[in-house]
Each structure stands twice: as C-alpha cells, then as structure tokens.
mmCIF file of C-alpha atoms in Angstrom:
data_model
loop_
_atom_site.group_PDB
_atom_site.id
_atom_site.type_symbol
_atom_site.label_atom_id
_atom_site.label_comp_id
_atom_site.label_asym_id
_atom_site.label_seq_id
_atom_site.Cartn_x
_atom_site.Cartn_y
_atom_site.Cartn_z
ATOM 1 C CA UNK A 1450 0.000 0.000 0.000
ATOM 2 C CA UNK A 1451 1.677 3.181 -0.851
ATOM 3 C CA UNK A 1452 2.138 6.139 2.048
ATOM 4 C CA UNK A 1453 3.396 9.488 1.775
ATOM 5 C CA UNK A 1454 6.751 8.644 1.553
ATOM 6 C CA UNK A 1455 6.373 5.378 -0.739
ATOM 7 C CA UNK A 1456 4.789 4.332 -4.399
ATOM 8 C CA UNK A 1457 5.598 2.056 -7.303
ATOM 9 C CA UNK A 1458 7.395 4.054 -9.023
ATOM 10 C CA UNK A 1459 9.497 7.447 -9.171
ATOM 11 C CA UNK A 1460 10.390 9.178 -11.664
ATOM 12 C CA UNK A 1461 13.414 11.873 -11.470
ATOM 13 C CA UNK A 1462 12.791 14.799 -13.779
ATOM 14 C CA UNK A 1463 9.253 17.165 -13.912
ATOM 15 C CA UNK A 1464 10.157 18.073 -18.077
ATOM 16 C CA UNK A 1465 8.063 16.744 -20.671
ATOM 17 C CA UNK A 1466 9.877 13.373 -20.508
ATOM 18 C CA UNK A 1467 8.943 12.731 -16.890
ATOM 19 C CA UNK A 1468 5.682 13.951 -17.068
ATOM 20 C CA UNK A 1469 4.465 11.821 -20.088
ATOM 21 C CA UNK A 1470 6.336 8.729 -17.538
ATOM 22 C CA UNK A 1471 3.723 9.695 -15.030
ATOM 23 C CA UNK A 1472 1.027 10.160 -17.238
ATOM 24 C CA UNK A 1473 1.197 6.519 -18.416
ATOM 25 C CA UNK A 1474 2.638 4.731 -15.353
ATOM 26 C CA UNK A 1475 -0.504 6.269 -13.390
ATOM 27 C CA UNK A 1476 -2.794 5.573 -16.501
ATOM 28 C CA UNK A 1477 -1.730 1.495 -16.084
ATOM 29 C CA UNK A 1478 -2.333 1.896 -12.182
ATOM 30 C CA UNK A 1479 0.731 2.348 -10.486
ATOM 31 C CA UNK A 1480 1.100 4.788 -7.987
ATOM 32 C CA UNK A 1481 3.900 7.413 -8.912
ATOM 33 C CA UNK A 1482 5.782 10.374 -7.428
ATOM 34 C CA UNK A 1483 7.615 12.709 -9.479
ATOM 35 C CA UNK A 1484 10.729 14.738 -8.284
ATOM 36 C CA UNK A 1485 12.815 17.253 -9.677
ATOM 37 C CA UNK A 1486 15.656 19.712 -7.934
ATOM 38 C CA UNK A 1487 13.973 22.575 -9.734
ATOM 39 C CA UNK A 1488 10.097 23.694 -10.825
ATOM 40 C CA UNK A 1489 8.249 21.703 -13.567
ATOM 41 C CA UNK A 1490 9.821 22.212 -16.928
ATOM 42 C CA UNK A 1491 12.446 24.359 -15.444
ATOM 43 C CA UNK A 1492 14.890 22.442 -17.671
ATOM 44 C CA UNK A 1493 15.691 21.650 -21.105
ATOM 45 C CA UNK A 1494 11.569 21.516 -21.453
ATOM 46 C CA UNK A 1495 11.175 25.438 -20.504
ATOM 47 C CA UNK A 1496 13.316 26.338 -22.900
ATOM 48 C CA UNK A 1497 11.823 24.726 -26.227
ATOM 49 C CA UNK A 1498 9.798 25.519 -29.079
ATOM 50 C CA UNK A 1499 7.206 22.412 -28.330
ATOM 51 C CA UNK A 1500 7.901 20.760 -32.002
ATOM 52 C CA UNK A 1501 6.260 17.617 -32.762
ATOM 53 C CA UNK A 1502 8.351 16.681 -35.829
ATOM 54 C CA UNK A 1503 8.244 13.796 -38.101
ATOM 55 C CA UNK A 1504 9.992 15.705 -40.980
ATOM 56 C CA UNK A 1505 13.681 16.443 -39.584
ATOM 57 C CA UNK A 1506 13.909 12.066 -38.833
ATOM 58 C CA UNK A 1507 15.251 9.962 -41.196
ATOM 59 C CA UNK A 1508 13.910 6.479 -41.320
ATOM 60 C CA UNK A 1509 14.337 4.103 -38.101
ATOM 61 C CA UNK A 1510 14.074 3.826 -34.490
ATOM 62 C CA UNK A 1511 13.629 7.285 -34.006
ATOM 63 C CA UNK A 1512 11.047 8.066 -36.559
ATOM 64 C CA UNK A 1513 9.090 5.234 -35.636
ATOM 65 C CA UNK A 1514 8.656 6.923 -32.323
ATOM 66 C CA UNK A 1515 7.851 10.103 -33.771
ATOM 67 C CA UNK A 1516 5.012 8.416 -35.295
ATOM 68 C CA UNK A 1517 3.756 6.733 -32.368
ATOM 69 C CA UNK A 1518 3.856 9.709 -30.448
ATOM 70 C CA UNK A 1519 2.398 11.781 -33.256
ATOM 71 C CA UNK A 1520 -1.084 9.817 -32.749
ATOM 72 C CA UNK A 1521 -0.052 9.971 -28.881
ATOM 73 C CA UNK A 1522 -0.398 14.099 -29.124
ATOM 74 C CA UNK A 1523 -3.460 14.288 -31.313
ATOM 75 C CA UNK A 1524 -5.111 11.873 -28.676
ATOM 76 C CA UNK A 1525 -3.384 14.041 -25.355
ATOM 77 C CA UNK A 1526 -5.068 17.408 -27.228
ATOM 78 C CA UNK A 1527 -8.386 15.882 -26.811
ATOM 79 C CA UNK A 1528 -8.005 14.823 -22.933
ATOM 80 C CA UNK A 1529 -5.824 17.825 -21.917
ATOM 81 C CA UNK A 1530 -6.667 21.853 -21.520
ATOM 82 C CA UNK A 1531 -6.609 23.601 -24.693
ATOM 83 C CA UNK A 1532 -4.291 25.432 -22.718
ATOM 84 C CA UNK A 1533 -1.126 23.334 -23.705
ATOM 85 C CA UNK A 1534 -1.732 25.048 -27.065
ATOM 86 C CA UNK A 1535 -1.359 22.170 -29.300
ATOM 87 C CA UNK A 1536 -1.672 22.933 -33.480
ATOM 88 C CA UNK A 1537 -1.468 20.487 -36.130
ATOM 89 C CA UNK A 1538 -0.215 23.247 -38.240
ATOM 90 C CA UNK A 1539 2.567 21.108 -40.198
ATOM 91 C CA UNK A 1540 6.016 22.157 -41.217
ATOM 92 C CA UNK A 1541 7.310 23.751 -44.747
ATOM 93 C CA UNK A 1542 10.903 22.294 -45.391
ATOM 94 C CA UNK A 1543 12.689 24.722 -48.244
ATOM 95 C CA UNK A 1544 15.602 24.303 -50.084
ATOM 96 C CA UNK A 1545 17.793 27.450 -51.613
ATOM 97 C CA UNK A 1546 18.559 25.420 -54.840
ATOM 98 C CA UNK A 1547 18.593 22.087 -56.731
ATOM 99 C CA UNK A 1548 21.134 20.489 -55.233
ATOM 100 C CA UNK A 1549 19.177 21.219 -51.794
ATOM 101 C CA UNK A 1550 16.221 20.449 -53.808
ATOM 102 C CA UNK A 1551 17.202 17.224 -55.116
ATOM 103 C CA UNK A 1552 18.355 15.928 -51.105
ATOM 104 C CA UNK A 1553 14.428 16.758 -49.752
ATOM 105 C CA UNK A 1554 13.361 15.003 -52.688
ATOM 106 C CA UNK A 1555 15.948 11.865 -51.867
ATOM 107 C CA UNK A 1556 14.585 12.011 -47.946
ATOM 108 C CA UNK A 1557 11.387 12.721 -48.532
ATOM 109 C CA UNK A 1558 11.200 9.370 -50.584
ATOM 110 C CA UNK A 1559 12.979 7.195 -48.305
ATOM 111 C CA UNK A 1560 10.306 9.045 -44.875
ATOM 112 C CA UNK A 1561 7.061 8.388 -47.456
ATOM 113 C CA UNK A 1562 7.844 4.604 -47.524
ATOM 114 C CA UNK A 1563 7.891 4.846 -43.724
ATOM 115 C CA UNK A 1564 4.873 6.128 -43.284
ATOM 116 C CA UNK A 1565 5.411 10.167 -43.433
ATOM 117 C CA UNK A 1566 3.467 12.120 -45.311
ATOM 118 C CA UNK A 1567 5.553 14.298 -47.486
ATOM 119 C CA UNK A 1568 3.833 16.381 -50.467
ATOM 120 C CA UNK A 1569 6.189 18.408 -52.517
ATOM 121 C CA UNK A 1570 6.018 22.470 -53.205
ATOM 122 C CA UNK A 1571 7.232 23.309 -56.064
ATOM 123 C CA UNK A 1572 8.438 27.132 -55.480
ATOM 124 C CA UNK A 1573 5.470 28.723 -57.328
ATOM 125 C CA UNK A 1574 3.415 27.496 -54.450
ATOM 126 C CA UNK A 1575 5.491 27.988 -51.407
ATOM 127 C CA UNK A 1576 3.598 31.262 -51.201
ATOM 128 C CA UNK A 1577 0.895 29.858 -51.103
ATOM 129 C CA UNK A 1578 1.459 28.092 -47.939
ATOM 130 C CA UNK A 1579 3.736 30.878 -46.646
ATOM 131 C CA UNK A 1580 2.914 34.254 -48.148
ATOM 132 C CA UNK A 1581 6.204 36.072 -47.059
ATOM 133 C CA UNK A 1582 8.561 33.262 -47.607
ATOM 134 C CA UNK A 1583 11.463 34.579 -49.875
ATOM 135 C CA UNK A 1584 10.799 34.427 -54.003
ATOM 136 C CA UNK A 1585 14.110 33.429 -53.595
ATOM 137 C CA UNK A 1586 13.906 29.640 -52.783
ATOM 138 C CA UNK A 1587 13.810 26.671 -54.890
ATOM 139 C CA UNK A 1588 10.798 24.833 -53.697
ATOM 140 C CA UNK A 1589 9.630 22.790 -50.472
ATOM 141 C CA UNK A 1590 8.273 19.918 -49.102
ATOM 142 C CA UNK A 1591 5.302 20.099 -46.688
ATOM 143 C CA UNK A 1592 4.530 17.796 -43.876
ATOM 144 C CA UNK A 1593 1.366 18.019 -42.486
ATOM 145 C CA UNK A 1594 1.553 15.656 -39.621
ATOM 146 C CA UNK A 1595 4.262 18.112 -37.760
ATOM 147 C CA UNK A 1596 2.597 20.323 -35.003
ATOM 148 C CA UNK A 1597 4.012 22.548 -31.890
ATOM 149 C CA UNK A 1598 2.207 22.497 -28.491
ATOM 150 C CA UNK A 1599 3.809 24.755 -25.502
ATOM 151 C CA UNK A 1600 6.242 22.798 -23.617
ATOM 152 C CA UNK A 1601 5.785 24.283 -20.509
ATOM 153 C CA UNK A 1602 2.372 23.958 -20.230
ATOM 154 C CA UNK A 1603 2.092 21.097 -22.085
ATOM 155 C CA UNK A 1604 4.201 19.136 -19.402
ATOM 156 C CA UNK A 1605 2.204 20.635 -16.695
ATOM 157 C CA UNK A 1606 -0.990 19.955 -17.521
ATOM 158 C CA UNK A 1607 0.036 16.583 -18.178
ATOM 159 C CA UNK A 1608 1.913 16.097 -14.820
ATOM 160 C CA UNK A 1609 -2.053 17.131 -13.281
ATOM 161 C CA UNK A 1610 -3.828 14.929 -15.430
ATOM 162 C CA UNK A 1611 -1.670 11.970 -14.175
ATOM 163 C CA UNK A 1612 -2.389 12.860 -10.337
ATOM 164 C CA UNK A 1613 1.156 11.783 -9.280
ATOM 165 C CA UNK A 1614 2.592 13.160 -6.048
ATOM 166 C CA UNK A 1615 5.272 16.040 -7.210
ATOM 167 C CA UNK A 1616 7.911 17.451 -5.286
ATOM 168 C CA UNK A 1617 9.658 20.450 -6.930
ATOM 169 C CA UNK A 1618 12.769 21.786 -5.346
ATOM 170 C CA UNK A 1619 13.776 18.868 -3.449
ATOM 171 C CA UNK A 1620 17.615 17.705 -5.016
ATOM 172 C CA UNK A 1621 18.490 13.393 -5.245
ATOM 173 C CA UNK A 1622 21.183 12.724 -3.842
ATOM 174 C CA UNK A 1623 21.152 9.529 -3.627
ATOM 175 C CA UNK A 1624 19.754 6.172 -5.173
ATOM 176 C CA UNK A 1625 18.808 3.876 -2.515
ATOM 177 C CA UNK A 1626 19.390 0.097 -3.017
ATOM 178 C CA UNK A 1627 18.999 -3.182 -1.575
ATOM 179 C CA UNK A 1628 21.554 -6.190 -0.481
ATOM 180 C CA UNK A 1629 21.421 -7.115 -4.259
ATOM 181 C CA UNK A 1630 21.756 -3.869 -5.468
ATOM 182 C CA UNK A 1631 17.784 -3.822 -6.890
ATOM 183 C CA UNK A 1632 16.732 -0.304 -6.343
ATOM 184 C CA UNK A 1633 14.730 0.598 -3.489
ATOM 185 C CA UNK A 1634 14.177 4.199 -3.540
ATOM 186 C CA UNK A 1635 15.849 8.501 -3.471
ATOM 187 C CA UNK A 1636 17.237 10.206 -0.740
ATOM 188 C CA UNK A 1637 16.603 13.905 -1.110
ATOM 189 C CA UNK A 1638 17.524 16.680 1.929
ATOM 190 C CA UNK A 1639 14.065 16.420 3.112
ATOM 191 C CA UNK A 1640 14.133 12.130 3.665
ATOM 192 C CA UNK A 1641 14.308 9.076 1.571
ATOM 193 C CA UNK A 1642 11.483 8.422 -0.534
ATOM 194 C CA UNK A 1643 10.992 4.689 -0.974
ATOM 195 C CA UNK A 1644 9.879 2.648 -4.768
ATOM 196 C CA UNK A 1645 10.899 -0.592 -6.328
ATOM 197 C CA UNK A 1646 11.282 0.980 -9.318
ATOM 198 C CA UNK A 1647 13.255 4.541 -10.431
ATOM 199 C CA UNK A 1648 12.692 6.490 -13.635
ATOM 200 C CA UNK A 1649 15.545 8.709 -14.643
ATOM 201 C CA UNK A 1650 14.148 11.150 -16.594
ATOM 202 C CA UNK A 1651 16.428 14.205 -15.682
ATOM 203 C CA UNK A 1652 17.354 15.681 -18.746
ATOM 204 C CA UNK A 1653 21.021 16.771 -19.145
ATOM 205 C CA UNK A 1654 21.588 15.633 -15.550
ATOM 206 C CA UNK A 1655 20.553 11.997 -16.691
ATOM 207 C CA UNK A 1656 23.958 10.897 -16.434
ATOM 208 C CA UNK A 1657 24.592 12.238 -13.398
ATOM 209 C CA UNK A 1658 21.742 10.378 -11.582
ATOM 210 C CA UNK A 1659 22.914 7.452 -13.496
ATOM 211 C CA UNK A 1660 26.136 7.274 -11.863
ATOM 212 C CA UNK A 1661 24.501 8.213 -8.216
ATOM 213 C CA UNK A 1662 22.821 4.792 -8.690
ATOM 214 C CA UNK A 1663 26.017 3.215 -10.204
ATOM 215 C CA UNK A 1664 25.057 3.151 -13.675
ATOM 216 C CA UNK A 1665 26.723 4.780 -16.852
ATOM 217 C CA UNK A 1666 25.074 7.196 -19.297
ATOM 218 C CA UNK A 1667 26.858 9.182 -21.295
ATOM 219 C CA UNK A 1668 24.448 11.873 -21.254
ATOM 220 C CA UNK A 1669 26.105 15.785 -22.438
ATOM 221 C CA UNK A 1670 24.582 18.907 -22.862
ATOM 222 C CA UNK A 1671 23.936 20.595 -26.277
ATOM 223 C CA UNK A 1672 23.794 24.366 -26.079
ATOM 224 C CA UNK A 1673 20.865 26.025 -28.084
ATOM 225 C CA UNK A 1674 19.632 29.906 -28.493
ATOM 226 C CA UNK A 1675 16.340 30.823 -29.712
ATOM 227 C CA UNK A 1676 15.534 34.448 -30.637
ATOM 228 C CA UNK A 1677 11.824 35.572 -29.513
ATOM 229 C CA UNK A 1678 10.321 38.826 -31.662
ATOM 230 C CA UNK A 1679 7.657 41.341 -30.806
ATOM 231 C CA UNK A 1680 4.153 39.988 -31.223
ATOM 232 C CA UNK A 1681 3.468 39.936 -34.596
ATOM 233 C CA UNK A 1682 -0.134 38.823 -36.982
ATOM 234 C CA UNK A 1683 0.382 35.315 -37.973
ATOM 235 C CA UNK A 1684 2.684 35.987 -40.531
ATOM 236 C CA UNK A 1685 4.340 32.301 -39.893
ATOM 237 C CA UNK A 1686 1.635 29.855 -40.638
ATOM 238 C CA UNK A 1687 4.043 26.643 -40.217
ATOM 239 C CA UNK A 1688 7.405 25.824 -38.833
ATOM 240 C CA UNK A 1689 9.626 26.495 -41.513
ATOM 241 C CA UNK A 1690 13.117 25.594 -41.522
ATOM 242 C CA UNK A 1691 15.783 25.574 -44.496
ATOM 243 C CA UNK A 1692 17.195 22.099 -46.087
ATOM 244 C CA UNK A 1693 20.787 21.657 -43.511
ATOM 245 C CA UNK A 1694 18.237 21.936 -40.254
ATOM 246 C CA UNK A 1695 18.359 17.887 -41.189
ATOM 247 C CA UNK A 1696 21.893 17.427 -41.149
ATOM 248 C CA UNK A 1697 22.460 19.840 -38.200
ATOM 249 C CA UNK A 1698 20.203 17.715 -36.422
ATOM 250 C CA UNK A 1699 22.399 14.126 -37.108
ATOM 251 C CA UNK A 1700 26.030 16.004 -36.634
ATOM 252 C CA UNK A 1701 27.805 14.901 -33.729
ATOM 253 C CA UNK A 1702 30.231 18.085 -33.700
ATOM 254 C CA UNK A 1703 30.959 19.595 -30.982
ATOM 255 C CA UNK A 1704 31.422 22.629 -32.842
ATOM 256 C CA UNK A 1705 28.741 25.614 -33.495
ATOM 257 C CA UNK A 1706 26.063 24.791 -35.957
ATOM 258 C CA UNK A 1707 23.267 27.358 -37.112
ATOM 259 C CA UNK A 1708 20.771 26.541 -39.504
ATOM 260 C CA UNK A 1709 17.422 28.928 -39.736
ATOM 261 C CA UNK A 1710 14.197 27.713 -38.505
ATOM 262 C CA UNK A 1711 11.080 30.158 -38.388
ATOM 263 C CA UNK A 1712 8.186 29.539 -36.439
ATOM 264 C CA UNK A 1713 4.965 31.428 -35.087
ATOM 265 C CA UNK A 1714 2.944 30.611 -32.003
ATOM 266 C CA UNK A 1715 -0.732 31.388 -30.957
ATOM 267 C CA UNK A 1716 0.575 34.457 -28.802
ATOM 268 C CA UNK A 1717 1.788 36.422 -31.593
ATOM 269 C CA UNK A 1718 5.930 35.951 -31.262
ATOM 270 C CA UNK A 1719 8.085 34.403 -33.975
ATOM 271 C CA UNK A 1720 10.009 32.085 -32.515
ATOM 272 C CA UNK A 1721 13.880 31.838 -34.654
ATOM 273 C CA UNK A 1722 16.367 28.995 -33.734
ATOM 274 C CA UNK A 1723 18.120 27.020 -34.469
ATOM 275 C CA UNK A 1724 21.947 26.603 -33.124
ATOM 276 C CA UNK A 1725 23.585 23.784 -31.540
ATOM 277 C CA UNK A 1726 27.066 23.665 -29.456
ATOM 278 C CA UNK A 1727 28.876 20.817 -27.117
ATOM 279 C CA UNK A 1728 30.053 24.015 -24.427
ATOM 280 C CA UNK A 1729 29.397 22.309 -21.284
ATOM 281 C CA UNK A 1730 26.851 24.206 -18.986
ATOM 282 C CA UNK A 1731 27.899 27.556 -20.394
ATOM 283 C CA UNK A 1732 25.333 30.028 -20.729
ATOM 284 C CA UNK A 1733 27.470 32.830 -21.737
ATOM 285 C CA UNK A 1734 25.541 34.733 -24.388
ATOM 286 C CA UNK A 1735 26.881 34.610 -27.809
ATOM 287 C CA UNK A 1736 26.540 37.513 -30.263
ATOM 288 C CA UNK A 1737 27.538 35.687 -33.082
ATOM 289 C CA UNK A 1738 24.997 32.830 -32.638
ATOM 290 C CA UNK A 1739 22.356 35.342 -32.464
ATOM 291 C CA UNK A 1740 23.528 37.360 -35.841
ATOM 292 C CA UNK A 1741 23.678 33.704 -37.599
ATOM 293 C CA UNK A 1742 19.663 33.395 -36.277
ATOM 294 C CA UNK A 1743 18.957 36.430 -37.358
ATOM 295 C CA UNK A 1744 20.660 36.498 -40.775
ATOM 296 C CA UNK A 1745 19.085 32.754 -41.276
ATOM 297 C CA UNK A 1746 15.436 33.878 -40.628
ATOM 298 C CA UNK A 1747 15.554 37.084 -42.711
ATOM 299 C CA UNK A 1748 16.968 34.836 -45.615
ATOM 300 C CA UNK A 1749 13.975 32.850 -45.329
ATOM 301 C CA UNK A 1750 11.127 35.490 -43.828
ATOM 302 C CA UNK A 1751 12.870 38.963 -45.429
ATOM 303 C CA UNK A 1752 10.093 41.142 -43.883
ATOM 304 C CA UNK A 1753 11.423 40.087 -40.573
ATOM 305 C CA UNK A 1754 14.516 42.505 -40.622
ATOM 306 C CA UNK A 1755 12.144 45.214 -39.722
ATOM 307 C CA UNK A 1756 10.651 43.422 -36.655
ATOM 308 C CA UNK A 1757 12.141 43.849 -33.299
ATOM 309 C CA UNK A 1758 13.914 40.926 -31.584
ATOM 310 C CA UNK A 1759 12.872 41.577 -27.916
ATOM 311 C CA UNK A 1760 14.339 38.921 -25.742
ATOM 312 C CA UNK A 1761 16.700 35.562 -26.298
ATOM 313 C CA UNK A 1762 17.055 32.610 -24.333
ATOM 314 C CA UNK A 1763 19.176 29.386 -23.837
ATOM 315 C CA UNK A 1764 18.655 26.008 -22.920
ATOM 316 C CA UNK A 1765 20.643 22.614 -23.362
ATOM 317 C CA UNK A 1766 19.719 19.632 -24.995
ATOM 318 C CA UNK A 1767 20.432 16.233 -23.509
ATOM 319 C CA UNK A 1768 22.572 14.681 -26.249
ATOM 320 C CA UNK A 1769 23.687 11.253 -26.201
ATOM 321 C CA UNK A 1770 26.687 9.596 -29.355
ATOM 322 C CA UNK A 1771 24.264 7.787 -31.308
ATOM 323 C CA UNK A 1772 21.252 10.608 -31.306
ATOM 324 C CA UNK A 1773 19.042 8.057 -29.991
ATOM 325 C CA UNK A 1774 17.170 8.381 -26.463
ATOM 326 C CA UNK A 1775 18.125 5.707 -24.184
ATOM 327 C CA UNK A 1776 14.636 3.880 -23.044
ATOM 328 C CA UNK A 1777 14.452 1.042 -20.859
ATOM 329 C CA UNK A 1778 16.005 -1.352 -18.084
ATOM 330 C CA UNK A 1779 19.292 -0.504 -16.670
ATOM 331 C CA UNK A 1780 21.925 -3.246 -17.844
ATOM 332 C CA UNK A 1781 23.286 -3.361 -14.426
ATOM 333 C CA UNK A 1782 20.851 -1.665 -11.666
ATOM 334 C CA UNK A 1783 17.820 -4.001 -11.273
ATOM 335 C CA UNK A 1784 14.413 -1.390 -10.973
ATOM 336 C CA UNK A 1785 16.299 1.521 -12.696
ATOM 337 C CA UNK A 1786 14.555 2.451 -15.863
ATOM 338 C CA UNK A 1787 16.172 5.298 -18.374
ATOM 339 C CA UNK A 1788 14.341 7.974 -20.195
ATOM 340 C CA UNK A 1789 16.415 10.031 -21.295
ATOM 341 C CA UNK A 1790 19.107 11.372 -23.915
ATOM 342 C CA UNK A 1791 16.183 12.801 -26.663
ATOM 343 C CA UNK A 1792 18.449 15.943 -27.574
ATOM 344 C CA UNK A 1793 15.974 18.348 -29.350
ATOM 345 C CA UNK A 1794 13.611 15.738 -29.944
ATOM 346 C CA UNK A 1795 11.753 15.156 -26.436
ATOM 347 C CA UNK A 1796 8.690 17.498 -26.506
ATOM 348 C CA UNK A 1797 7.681 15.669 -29.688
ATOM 349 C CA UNK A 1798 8.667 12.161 -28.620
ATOM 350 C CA UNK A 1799 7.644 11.701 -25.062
ATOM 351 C CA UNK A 1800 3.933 10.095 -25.139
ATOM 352 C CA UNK A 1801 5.778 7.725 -27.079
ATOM 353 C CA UNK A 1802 8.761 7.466 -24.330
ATOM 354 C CA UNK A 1803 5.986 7.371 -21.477
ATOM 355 C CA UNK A 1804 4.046 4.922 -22.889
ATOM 356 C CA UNK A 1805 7.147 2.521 -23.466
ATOM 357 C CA UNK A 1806 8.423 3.104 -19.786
ATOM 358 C CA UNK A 1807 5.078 2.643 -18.769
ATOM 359 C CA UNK A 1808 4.458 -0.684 -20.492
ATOM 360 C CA UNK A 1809 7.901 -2.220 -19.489
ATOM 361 C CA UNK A 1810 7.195 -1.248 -15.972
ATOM 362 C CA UNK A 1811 4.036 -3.057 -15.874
ATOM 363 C CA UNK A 1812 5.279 -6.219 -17.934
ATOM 364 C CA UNK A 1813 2.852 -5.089 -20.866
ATOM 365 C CA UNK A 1814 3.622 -5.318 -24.538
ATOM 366 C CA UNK A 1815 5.534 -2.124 -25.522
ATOM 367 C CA UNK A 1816 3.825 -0.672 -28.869
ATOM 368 C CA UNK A 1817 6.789 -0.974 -30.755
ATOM 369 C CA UNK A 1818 10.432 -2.439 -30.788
ATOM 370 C CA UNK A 1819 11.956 -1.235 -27.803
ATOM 371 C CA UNK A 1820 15.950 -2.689 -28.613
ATOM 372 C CA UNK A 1821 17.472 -0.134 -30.749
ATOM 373 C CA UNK A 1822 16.920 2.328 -27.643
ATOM 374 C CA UNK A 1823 17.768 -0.026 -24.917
ATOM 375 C CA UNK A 1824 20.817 1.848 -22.494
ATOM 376 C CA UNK A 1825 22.694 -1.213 -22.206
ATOM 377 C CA UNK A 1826 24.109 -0.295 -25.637
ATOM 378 C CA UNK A 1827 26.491 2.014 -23.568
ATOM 379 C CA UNK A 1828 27.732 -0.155 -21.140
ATOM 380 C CA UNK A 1829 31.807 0.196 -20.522
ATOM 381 C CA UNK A 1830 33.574 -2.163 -22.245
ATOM 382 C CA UNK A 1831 35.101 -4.460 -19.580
#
C-alpha cells in the first residue's frame, strides 16, 4: 500500500519526458511520485519551441517513435486543456537550390515509404502556404503531420492529469538500493522516498543520476539559443526551416552549428532557432549565434529585418553519441529504468517514451520495438 513517503514508481525529472512517464505509469495503475531539484519544466523543457516533428527524422528507431507519439499528441489534445496550445499546423521544409532540392526530394522518398506524409512544393506554391517566404527559394516539401504544443504547459498539464505526487525543489542525492543492489528508492535533503522501481528522466543531468545509482550514461549537454520577436499577426503559418536543419540535427560536432528555422505561435511571437554547441553548462551569451539566427530567418522570412527581436534565451539539450534516447532497463541496476538522452527531440517524442516506460514497468507489450533504444548499448567495455 503506498504512504506518503512510498509508491511504485518514481520518476526523477518534472520536463516533458517525466511527465508523459507519469502520465502513463498512473494511466496502467501504479502509484507514482515525481521529483525534480527545480520547478516543472524548469529544464531543457522550458526552454523549447514544443515541435512535434516527423519531418527532420530519417527512417528508423527514431522516426518510428515520432510516429507513435504523433497519434499519442493528437489523442493528449483531446483529454488535456486547450491550454497546452497544441496545433497540427505542419512544417514547410525549403531548399535554396537544386542540389538542396534534389536531397528533400531523396529524404522525402525514403520518410514516405515509412509512413510520413511528405507532399512536394514546387516554389510557385510555397507562397501559397507561406505568403512572405522569400521568391528566392527553390521549392519545399510540406509535412502536415508536424505540429508545436507549448512545452511548458504542455508538461504541466500533463503532470495534473496523471495525479502523481510532485515534489519540486527537493535535489536526489542519492539512489537507494537493496543487499542485491535492486533499487529501493531517493534520498533527497528532506528524507528518503521509498519505490521498487526509479525512472531517470532528468534531462542533461541523466547521467549524473545514473552514476549516483552506479550506472553509466553518457548523457552531455547541447547548447541552443532561440531568438523571440515582438508579437506579430500570424505571418508564420508553419514551422519552416531551411534544407541543412536535417543534417544539423544528425552532426555529432561539438562545434557551433546554425541553420534557420522560423516559427509562429498562438501568442503572436516568432520564434527563430536554431543553433547547436557541445560548451558544457555555459550560458554565456553569444553575439555571433544570435547574428547567424537572425541572418538565417531574414533569408527565409525577409520582412522580418524590420521586426524587433525583444528577448533571447538558452537552454541545453540532452545529447547522447548515437542521437538516440536511451529507453528502458538498466543493464546493471535491477528497478532503474532510463528515459532520457532525446536531444531536441523530447517534446515531440515523449507520449511515445511514457508509454514505453510505462508498459515495461508493468510487464505489458511495448507498442513498438523497444531494442534499438535499450541503455545497455552504452555499457563500458570491460
């Protein structure tokens, strides 16, 4: 019977990742508590743009859990608050030329047989869709199953709907385990908090908590600006993003990587990313990484260089080698269970990451082949 300082399960980390955990883990009937050192979403989650993408993933494991958590959101947007502001307004990809032209074409083929929908624009008609894009551009393809919700609230609301006990501000310090070393439970400053089963859903920190509870996970944090406007009209009907976005997305450098993408939201801002960096936990603001947004989005949207930019802000993605989240079973910790490592991608893939850690918590059928994101594929060579 759980008590106030016990339940089946707890998961570390109130972002959208642990929140869609609770969701589903409470949906099957387990009791759950969620902890997090900070407020809800005050992580990588709080500082997103809320895409639900299908279009940037190239066919595979990942894709295949966009699409599962595609159908996830469109059901969520019926059971939540219209208040997690979710659209199904699609995404524009554009190219600047053929030889960008002719790659969409390539990887919009190879997404169609996987079960994207991908309809191409040829440039007459990308005005159509976006009436201030650049005449400029070569063409497009549109994907119509992309959509945006807002993070924030969208990991809130779901975090309610699961009624799971939350504790914000309260740091782990510790993973608790038994004479076998099967987990048993946190300690936080305030007591220990007692489970036979953990959920580390912390984010960037997701390696840290592994190794509290002896477990490796390479997790590192990915630096990214976005670049927020004065309220504008809806003059951005779709997220709209230029041809490298894609391969900015699968790069493992370290280095700085800008690559414009355009989008407007239901409170009038255009929001303008996107950059990526391997800089640690630096938030140091970087001129030149806003001048790349800026001269990326004006490229695309060329009425924007007379809108104001009023505010910027950072957050870090939680990137792991292979650019797959690691879902599932600890290798080596017996009741630890990872959900985590889903770089830019989590907003849009975590009902699918819920529902997986839900199912494998309960001995359920997962909804889809859970291997290629199993976190034993990390383990230390000994």
């Amino acid at each position: 019977m759980p008590t106030r300082n016990s339940s089946d399960v707890i998961v570390v980390g109130a972002g959208v990742i642990g929140a869609a955990c609770a969701y589903y883990a409470a949906r099957s009937g387990l009791s759950v508590t969620v902890i997090d050192r900070g407020p809800v979403a005050g992580g990588t989650t709080g500082a997103g743009e809320g895409n639900l993408l299908v279009s940037d993933k190239e066919p595979g494991p990942e894709l295949d859990l966009a699409l599962l958590s595609t159908r996830l959101w469109r059901e969520l947007s019926e059971r939540l608050p219209a208040g997690i502001e979710f659209e199904a307004k699609g995404g524009l990809v554009v190219a600047s030329g053929d030889p960008g032209m002719n790659a969409l074409r390539d990887f919009a083929a190879a997404q169609t047989k996987a079960g994207v929908q991908a309809d191409e624009v040829p440039a007459p008609l990308l005005r159509d869709l976006e009436p201030h894009l650049s005449p400029a551009l070569t063409g497009g393809f549109h994907y119509p199953q992309d959509a945006q919700v807002q993070p924030a609230l969208a990991a809130a609301h779901l975090l309610r709907a699961s009624g799971a006990r939350i504790r914000t501000g309260e740091e782990v310090t510790a993973v608790l385990t038994g004479a076998g070393g099967e987990v048993r439970g946190v300690r936080t400053p305030a007591g220990d908090l007692h489970a036979p089963y953990v959920v580390n859903a912390a984010g960037t920190w997701g390696g840290e908590l592994a190794r509290l509870a002896g477990a490796f996970l390479p997790v590192m944090p990915r630096r990214g600006f976005v670049l927020v406007t004065e309220p504008l009209p809806r003059v951005v009907r779709h997220k709209v993003y230029a041809a490298d976005y894609v391969a900015d997305v699968a790069s493992g450098s370290a280095a700085l990587q800008t690559s414009a993408v355009v989008e407007g939201t239901p409170a009038g801002p255009v929001l303008i990313g996107a950059s990526r960096e391997r800089v640690g936990f630096d938030r140091t603001l970087s001129v030149e990484v806003l001048r790349r947004l800026a001269d990326g989005a004006t490229a695309l949207f060329p009425m924007l260089a007379k809108v104001r930019a009023i505010r910027t802000y950072t957050g870090f993605r939680p990137y792991l080698p292979d650019h797959l989240p690691a879902i599932g079973a600890d290798p080596g910790v017996p009741g630890l269970l990872h959900a985590c490592g889903h770089e830019g991608a989590g907003i849009g893939l975590a009902p699918a990451t819920g529902l997986l850690v839900a199912r494998l918590l309960t001995g359920d059928e997962p909804p889809l082949d859970v291997r290629p994101f199993l976190p034993g594929r990390f383990a230390p060579a000994t």
